[in-house]
mmCIF file with all atom_site columns, C-alpha atoms in Angstrom:
data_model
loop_
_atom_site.group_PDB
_atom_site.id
_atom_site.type_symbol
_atom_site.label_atom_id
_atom_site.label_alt_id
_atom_site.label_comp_id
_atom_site.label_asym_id
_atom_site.label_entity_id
_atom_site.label_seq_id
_atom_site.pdbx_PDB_ins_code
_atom_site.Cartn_x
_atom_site.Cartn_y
_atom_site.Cartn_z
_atom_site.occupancy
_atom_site.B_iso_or_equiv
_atom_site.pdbx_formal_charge
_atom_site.auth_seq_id
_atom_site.auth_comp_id
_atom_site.auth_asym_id
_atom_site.auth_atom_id
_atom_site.pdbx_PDB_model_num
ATOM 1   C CA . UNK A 1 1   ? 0.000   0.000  0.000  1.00 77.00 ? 14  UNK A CA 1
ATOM 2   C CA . UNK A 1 2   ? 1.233   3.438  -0.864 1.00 88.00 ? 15  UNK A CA 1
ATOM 3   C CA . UNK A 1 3   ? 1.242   5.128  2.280  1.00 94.00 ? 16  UNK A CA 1
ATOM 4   C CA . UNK A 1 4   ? 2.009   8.821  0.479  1.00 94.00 ? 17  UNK A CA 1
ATOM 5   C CA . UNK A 1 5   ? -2.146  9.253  -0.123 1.00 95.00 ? 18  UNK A CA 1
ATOM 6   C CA . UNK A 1 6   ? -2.739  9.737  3.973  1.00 96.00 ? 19  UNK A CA 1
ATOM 7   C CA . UNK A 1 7   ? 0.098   12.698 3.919  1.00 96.00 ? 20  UNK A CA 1
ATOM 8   C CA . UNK A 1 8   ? -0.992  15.004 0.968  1.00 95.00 ? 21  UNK A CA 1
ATOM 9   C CA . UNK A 1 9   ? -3.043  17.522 3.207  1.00 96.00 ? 22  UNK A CA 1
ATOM 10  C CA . UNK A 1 10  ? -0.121  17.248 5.975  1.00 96.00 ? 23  UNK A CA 1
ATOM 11  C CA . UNK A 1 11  ? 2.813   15.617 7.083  1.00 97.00 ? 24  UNK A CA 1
ATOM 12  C CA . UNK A 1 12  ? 1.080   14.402 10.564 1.00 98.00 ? 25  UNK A CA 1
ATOM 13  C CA . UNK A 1 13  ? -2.498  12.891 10.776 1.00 98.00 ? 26  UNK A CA 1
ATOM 14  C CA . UNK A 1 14  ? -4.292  12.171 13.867 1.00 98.00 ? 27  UNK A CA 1
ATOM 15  C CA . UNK A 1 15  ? -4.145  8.377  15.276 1.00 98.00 ? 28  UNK A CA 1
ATOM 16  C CA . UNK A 1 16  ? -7.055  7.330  17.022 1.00 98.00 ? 29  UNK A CA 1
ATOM 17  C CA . UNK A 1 17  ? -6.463  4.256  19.451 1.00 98.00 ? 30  UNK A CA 1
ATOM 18  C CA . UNK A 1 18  ? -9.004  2.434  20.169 1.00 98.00 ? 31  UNK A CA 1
ATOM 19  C CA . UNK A 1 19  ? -8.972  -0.977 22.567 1.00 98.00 ? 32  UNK A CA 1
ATOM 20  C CA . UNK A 1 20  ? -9.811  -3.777 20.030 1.00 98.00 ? 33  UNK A CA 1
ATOM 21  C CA . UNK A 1 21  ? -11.804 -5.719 22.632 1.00 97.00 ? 34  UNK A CA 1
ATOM 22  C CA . UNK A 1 22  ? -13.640 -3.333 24.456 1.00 98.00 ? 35  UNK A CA 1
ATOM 23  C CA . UNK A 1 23  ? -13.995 -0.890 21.780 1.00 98.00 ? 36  UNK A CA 1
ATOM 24  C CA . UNK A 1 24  ? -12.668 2.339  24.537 1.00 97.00 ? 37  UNK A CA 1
ATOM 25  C CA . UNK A 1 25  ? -11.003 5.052  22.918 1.00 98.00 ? 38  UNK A CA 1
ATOM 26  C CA . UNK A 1 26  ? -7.150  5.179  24.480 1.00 98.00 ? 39  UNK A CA 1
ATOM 27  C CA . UNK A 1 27  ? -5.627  8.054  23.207 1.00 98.00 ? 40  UNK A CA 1
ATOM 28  C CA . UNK A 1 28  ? -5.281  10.503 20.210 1.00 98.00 ? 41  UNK A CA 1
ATOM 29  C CA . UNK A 1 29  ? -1.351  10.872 19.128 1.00 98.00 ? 42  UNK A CA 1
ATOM 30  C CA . UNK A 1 30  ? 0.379   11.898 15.780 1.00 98.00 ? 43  UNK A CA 1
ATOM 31  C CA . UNK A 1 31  ? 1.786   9.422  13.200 1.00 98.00 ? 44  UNK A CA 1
ATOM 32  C CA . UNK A 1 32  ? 4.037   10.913 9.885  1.00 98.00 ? 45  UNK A CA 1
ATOM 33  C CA . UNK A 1 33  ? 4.788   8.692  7.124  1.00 97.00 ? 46  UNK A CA 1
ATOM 34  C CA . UNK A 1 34  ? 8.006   6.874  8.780  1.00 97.00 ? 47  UNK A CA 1
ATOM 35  C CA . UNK A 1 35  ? 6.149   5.979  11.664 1.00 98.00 ? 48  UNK A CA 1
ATOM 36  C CA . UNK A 1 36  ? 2.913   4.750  10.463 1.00 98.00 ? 49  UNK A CA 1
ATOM 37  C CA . UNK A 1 37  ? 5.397   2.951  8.120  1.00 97.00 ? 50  UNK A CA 1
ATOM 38  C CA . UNK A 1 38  ? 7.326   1.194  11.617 1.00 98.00 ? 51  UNK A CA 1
ATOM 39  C CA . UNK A 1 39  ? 3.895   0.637  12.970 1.00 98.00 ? 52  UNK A CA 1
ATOM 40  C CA . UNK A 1 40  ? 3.178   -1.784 10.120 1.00 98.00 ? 53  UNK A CA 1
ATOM 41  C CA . UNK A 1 41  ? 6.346   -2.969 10.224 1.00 98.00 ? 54  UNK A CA 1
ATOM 42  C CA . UNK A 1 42  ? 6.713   -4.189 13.669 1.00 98.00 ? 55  UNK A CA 1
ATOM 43  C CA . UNK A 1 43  ? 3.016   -4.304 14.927 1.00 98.00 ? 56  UNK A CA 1
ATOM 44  C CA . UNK A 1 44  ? 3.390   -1.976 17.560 1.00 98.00 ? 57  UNK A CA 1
ATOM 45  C CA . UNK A 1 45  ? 2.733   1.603  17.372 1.00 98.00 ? 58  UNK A CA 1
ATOM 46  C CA . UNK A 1 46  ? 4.811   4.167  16.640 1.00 98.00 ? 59  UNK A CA 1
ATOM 47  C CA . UNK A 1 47  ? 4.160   7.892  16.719 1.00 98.00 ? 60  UNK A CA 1
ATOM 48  C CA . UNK A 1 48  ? 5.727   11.160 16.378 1.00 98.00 ? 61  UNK A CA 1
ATOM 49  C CA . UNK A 1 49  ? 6.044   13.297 18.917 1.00 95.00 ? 62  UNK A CA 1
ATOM 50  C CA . UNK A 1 50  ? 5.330   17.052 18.073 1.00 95.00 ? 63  UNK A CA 1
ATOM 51  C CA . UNK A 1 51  ? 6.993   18.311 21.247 1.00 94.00 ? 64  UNK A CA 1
ATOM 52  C CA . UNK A 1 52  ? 10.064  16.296 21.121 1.00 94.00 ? 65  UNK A CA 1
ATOM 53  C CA . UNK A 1 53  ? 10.225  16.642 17.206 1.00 96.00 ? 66  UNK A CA 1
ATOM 54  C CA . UNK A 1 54  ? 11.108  12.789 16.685 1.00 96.00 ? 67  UNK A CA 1
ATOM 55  C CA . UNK A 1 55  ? 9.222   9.100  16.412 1.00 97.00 ? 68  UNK A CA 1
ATOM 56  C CA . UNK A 1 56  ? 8.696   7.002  19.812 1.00 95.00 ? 69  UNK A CA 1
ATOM 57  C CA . UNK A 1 57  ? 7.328   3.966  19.967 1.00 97.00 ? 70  UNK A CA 1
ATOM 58  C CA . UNK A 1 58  ? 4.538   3.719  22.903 1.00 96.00 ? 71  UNK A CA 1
ATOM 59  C CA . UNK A 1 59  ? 5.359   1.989  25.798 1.00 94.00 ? 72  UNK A CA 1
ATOM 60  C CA . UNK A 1 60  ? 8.997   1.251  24.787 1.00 93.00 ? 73  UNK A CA 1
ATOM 61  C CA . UNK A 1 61  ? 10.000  2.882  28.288 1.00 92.00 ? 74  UNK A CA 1
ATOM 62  C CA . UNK A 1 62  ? 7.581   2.109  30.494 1.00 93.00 ? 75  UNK A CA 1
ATOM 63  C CA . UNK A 1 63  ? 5.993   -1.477 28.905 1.00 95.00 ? 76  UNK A CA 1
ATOM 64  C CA . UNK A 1 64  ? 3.058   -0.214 28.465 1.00 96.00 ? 77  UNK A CA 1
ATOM 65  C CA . UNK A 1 65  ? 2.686   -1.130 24.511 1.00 97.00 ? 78  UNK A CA 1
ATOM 66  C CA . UNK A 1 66  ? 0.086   -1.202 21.663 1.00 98.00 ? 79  UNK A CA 1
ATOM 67  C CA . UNK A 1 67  ? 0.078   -4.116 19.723 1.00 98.00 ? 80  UNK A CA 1
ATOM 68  C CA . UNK A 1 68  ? -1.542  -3.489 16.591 1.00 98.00 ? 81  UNK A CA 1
ATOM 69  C CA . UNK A 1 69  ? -4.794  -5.294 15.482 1.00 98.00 ? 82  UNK A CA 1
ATOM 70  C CA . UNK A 1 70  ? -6.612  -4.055 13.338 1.00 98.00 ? 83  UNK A CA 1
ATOM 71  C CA . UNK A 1 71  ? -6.103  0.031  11.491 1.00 98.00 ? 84  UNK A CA 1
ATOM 72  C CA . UNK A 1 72  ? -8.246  1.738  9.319  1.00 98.00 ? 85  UNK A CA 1
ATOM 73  C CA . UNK A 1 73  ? -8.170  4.834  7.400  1.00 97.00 ? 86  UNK A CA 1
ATOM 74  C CA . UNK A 1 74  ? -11.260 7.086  7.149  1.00 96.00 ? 87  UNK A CA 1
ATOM 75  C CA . UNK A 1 75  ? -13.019 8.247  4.169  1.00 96.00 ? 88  UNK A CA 1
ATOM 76  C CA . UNK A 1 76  ? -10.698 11.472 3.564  1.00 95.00 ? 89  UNK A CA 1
ATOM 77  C CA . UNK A 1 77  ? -7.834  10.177 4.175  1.00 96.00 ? 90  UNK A CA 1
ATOM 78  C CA . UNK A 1 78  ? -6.508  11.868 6.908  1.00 96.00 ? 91  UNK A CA 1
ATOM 79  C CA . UNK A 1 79  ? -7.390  10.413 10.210 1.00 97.00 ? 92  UNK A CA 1
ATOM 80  C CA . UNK A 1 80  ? -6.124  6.745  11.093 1.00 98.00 ? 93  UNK A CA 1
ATOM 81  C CA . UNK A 1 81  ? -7.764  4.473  13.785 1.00 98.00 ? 94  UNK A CA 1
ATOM 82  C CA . UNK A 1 82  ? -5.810  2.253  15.348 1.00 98.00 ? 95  UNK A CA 1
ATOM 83  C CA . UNK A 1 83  ? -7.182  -1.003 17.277 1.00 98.00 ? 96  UNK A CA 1
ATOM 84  C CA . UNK A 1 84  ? -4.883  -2.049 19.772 1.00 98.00 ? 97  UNK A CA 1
ATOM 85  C CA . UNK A 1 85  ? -4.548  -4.850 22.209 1.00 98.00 ? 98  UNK A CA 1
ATOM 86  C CA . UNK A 1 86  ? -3.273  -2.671 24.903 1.00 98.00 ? 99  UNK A CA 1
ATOM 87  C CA . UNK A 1 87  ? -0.634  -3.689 27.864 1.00 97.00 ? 100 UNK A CA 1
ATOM 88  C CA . UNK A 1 88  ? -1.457  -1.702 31.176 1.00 96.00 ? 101 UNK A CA 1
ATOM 89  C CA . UNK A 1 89  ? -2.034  2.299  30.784 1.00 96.00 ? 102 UNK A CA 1
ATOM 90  C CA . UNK A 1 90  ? -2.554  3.912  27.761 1.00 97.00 ? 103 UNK A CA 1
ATOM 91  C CA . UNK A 1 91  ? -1.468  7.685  29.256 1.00 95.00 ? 104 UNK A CA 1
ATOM 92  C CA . UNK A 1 92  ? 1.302   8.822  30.571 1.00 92.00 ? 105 UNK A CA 1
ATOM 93  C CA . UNK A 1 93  ? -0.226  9.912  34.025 1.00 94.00 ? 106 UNK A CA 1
ATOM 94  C CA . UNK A 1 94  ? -0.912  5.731  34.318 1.00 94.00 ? 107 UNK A CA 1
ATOM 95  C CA . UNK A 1 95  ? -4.378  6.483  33.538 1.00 95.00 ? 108 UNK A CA 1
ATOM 96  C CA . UNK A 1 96  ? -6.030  3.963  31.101 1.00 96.00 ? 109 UNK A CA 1
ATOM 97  C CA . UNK A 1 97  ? -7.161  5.926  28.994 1.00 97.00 ? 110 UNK A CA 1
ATOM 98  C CA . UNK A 1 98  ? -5.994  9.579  28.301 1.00 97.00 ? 111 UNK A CA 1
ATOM 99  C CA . UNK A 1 99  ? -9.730  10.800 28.405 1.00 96.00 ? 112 UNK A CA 1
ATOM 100 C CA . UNK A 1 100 ? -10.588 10.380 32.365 1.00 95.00 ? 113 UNK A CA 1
ATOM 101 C CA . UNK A 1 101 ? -11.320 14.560 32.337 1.00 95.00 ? 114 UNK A CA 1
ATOM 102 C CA . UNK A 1 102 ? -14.917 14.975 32.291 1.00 95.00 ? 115 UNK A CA 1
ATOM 103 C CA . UNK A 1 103 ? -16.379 18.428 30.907 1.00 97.00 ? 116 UNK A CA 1
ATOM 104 C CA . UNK A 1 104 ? -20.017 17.064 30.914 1.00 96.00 ? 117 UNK A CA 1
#
């Protein structure tokens, strides 16, 4: 698969995770071309990392990784979801998810 069509509009696209079992939505990160490209290789995801300006591979530190199950690009183009079978917290803070904040 040419992975060039999902970087036209930018070089960064928004990742959704999402637990493959449970369905819960993890956490929202940014993927460019070379990682999305590592994440397919490997089967674990990779990001990049717009504060640190370079790729990390989640949970590579701390063990808490993504293996990759399933990922799907929507119908633009430009948003990836990514099933995961996750190990332990998805969020830095060791929070499962990273959306615990309730507005409403």
């Amino acid at each position: 698969m040419d992975l060039k069509k999902f970087f036209v509009k930018s070089e960064l696209i928004p990742a959704i995770v999402q637990d493959a079992e449970s369905g819960e939505v993890l956490m929202l990160a940014y993927m460019n071309e070379e990682s999305l490209a590592k994440t397919l290789e490997t089967g674990y995801t990779w990001f990049w990392s717009r504060s640190r300006q370079e790729l990390w591979n989640k949970g590579a530190t701390s063990g808490h990784v993504q293996r990759i199950v399933e990922i799907y690009g929507d119908c633009d183009d430009d948003t990836l979801l990514v099933k995961v079978e996750q190990t332990g917290a998805a969020c830095h803070t060791g929070n499962r998810t990273c959306f615990f904040n309730q507005i409403k």
